[in-house]
mmCIF file of C-alpha atoms in Angstrom:
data_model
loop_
_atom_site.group_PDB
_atom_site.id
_atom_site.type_symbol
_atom_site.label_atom_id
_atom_site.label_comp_id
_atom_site.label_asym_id
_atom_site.label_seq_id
_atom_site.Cartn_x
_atom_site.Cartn_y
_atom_site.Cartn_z
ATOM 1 C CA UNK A 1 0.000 0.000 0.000
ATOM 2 C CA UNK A 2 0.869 3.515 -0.915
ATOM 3 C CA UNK A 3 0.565 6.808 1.649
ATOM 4 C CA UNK A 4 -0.826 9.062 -1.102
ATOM 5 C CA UNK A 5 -3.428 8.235 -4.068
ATOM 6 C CA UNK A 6 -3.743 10.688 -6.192
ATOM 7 C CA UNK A 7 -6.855 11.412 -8.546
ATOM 8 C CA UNK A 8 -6.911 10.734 -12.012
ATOM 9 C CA UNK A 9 -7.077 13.540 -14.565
ATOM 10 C CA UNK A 10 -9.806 13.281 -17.130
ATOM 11 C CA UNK A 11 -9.106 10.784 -19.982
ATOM 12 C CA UNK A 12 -5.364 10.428 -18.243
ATOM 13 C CA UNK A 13 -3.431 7.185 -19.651
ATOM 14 C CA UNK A 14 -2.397 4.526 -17.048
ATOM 15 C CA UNK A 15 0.962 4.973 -17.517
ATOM 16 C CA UNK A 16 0.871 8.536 -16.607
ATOM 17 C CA UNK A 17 -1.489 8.095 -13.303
ATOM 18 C CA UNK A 18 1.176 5.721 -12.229
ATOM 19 C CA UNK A 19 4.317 7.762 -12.942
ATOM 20 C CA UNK A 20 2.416 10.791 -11.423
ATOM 21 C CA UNK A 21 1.864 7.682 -8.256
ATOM 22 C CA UNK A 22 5.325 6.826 -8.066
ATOM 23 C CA UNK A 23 6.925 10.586 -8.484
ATOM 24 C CA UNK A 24 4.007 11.714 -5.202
ATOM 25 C CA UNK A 25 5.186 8.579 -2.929
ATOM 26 C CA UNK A 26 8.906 9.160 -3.279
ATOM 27 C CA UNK A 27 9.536 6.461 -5.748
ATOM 28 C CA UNK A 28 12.451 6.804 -8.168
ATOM 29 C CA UNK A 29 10.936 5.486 -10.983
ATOM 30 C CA UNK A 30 7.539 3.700 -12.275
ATOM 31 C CA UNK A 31 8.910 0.145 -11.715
ATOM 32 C CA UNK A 32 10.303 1.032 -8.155
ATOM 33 C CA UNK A 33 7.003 1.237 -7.147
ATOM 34 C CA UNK A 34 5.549 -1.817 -8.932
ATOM 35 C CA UNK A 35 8.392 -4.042 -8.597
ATOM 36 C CA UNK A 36 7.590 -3.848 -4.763
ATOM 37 C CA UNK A 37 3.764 -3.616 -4.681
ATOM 38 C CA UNK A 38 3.322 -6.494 -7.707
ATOM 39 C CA UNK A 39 6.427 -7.775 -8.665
ATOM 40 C CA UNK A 40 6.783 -6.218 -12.043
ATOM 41 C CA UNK A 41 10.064 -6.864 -13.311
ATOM 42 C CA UNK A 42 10.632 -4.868 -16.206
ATOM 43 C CA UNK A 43 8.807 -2.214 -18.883
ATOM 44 C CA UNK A 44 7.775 -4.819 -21.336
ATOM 45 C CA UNK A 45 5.902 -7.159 -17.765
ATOM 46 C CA UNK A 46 4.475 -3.647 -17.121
ATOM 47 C CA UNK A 47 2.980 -3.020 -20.071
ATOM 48 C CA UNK A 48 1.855 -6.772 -20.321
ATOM 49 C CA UNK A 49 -0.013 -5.793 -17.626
ATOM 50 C CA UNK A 50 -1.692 -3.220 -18.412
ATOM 51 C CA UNK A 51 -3.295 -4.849 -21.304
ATOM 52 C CA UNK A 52 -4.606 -7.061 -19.500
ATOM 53 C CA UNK A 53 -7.321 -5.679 -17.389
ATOM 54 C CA UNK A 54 -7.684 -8.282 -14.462
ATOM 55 C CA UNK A 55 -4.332 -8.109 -13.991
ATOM 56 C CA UNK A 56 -4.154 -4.502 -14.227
ATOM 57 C CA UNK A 57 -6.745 -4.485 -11.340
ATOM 58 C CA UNK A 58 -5.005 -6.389 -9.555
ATOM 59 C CA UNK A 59 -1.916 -4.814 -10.070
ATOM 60 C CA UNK A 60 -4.092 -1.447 -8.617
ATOM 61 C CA UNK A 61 -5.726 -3.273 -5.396
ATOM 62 C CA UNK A 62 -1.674 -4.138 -4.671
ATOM 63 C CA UNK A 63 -1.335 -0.350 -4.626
ATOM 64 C CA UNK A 64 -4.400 0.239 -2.324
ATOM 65 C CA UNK A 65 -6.916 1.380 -5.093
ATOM 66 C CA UNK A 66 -10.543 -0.382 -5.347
ATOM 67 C CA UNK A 67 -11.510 2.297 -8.069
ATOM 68 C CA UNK A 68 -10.313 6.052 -8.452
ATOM 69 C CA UNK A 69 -7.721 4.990 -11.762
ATOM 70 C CA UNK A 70 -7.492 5.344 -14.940
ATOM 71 C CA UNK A 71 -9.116 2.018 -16.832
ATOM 72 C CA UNK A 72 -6.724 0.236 -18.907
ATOM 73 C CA UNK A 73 -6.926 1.665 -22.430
ATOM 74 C CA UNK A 74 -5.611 -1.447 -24.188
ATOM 75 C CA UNK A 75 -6.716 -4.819 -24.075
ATOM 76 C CA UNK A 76 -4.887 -8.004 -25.132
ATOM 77 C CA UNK A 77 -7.102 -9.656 -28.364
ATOM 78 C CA UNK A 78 -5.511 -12.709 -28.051
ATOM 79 C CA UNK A 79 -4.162 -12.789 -31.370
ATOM 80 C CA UNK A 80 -0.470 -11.437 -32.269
ATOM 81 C CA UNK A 81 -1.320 -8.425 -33.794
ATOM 82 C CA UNK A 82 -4.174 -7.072 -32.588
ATOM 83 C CA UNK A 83 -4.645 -4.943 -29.277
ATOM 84 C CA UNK A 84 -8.436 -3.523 -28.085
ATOM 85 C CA UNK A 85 -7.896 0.360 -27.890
ATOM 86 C CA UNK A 86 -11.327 1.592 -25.798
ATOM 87 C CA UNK A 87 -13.313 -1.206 -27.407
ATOM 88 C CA UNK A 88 -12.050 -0.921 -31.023
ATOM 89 C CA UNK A 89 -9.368 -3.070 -32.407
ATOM 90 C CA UNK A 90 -6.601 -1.881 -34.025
ATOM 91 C CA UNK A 91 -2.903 -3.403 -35.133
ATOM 92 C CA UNK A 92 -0.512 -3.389 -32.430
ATOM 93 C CA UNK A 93 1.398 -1.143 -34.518
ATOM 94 C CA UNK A 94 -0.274 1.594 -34.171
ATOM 95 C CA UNK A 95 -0.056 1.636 -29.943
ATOM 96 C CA UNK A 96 2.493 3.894 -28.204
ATOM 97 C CA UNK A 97 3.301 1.396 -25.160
ATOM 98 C CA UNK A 98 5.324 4.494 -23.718
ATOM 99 C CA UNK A 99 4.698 8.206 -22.427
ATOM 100 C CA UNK A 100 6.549 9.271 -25.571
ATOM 101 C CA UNK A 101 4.250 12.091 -27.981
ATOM 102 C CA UNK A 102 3.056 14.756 -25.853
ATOM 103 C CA UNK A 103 1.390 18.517 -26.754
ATOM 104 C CA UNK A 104 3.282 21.006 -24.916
ATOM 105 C CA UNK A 105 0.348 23.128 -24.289
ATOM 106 C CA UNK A 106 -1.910 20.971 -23.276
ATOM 107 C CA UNK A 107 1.053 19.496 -20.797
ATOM 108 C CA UNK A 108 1.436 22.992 -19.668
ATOM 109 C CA UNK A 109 -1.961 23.254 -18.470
ATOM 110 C CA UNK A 110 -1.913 19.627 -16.787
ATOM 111 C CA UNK A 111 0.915 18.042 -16.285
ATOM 112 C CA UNK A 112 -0.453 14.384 -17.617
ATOM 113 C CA UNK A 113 -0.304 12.078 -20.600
ATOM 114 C CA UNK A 114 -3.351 12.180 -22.447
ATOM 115 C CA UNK A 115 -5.028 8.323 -23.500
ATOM 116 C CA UNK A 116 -4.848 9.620 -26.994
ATOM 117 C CA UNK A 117 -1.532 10.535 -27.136
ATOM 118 C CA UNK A 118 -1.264 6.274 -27.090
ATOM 119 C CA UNK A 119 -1.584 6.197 -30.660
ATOM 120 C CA UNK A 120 0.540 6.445 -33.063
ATOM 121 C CA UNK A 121 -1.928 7.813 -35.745
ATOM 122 C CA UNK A 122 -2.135 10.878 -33.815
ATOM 123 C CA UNK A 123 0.440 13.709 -34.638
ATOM 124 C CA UNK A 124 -1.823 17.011 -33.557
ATOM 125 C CA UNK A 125 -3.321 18.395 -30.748
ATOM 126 C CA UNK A 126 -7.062 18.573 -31.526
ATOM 127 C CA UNK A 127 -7.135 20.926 -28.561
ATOM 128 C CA UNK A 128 -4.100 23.740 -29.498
ATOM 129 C CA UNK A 129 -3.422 22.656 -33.420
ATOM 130 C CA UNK A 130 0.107 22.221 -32.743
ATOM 131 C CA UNK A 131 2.422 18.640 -33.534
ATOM 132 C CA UNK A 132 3.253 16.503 -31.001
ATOM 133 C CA UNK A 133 6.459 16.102 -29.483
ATOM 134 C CA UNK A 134 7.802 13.045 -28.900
ATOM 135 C CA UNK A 135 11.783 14.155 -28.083
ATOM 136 C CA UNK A 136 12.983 16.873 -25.544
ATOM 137 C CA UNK A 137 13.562 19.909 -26.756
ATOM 138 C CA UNK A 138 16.870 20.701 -25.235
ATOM 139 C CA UNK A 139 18.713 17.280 -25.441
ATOM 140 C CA UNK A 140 16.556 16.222 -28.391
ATOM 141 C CA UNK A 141 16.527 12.710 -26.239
ATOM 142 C CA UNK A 142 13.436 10.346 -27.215
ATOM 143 C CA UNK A 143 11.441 10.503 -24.393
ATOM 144 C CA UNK A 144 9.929 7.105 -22.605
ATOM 145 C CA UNK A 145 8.739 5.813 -19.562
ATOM 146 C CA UNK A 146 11.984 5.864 -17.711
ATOM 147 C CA UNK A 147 11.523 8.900 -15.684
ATOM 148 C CA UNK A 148 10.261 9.502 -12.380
ATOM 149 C CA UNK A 149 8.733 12.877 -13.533
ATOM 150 C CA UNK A 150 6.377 12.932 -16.176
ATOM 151 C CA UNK A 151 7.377 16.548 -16.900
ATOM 152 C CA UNK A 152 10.973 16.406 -16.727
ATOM 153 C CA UNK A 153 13.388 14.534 -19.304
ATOM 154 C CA UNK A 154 14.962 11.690 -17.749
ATOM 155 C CA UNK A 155 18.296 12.609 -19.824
ATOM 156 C CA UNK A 156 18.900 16.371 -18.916
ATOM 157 C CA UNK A 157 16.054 17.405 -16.299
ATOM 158 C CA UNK A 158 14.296 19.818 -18.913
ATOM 159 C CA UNK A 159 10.838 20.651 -17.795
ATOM 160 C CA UNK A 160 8.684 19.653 -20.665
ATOM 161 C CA UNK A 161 6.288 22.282 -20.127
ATOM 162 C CA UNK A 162 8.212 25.014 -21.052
ATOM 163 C CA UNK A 163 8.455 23.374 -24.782
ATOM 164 C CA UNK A 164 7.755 25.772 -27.655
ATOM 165 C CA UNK A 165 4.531 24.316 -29.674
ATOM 166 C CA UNK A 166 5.382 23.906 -33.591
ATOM 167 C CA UNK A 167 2.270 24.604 -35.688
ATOM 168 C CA UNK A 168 1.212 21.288 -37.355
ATOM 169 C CA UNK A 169 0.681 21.297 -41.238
ATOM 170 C CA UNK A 170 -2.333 21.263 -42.778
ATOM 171 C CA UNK A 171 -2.361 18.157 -43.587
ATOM 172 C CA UNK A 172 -1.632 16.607 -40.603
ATOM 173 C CA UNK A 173 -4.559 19.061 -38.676
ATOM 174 C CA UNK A 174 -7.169 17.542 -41.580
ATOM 175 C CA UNK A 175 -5.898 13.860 -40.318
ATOM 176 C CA UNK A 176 -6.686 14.794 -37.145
ATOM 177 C CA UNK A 177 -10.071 16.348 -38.194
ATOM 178 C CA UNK A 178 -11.425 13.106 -40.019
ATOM 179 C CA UNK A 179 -9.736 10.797 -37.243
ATOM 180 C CA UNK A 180 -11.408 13.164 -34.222
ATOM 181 C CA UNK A 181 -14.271 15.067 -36.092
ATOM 182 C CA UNK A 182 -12.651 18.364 -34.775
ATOM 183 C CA UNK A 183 -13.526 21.224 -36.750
ATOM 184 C CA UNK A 184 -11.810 23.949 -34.563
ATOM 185 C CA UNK A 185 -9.961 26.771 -36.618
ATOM 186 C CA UNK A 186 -6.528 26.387 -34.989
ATOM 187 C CA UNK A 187 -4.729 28.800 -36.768
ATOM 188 C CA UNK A 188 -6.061 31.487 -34.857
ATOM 189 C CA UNK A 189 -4.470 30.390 -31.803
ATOM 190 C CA UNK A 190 -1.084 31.006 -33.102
ATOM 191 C CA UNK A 191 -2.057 34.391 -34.744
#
């Protein structure tokens, strides 16, 4: 059991509620905390986990949660290639199994991973128009789960939030418009 359980942010991925669990209960890293709560041994167990939902409860009652998480975005199909993304089923290619692409803005306002950052077909912000990020800014490291901050850069200790936005292109904001149905105007956001 943990001393502090946070909240979950609205539509925040599992990954990020529990890196934001781990950074609030003095952990140095996501498996620190689940190594000694469930055993997890390494990333790839951890995400193994989490797409599989009875283990991923269980994994959360180890912690001391009954309810108050994120639900696990992914499911195992059973199949090789498949993976059950919020009930749909989509290649496994297409799933970020990492807190990787991020919108600066949005992680400005929040500091959380967004579920929909998960996939790989996303490249814009529906929110704030602008690309997502998936490499710090000042190190230009790929970023991961490794970090005990979601943030911070695991490499140099940048502060994520204080990323500069890049305007996506215009084709990559119509992707995002048939994918999401967004019909927001964000070009006059960066005017």
């Amino acid at each position: 059991m943990i001393p502090y359980r946070p909240h979950p942010y609205p539509a925040e991925s599992p990954l990020s509620f529990l890196v934001r669990v781990a950074f609030e209960n003095g952990h140095v890293s996501i498996l620190d905390l689940v190594r000694s709560a469930y055993g997890v041994k390494s990333n790839n167990h951890l995400i193994t986990i989490l797409s599989r939902p009875n283990e991923y409860r269980q994994l959360m009652k180890s912690l001391g949660f009954t309810n108050g998480y994120p639900e696990s975005i992914t499911e195992w199909s059973g199949g090789y290639t498949l993976q059950r993304f919020e009930g749909h089923n989509m290649p496994n290619v297409l799933y970020r199994d990492d807190l990787s692409a991020f919108c600066p803005l949005c992680l400005k306002e929040e500091a959380y991973w967004r579920k929909l950052w998960s996939l790989h077909i996303y490249h814009a912000c529906t929110k704030h128009g602008c690309r997502l990020l998936n490499s710090c800014s000042h190190c230009g490291s790929i970023l991961g789960t490794k970090r005990s901050c979601l943030y911070k850069c695991a490499n140099c200790d940048f502060d994520l939030r204080r990323t500069k936005p890049t305007t996506a292109t215009n084709e990559i904001l119509l992707l995002a418009q048939r994918i999401f149905g967004t019909t927001t105007d964000f070009r006059s956001l960066y005017l």
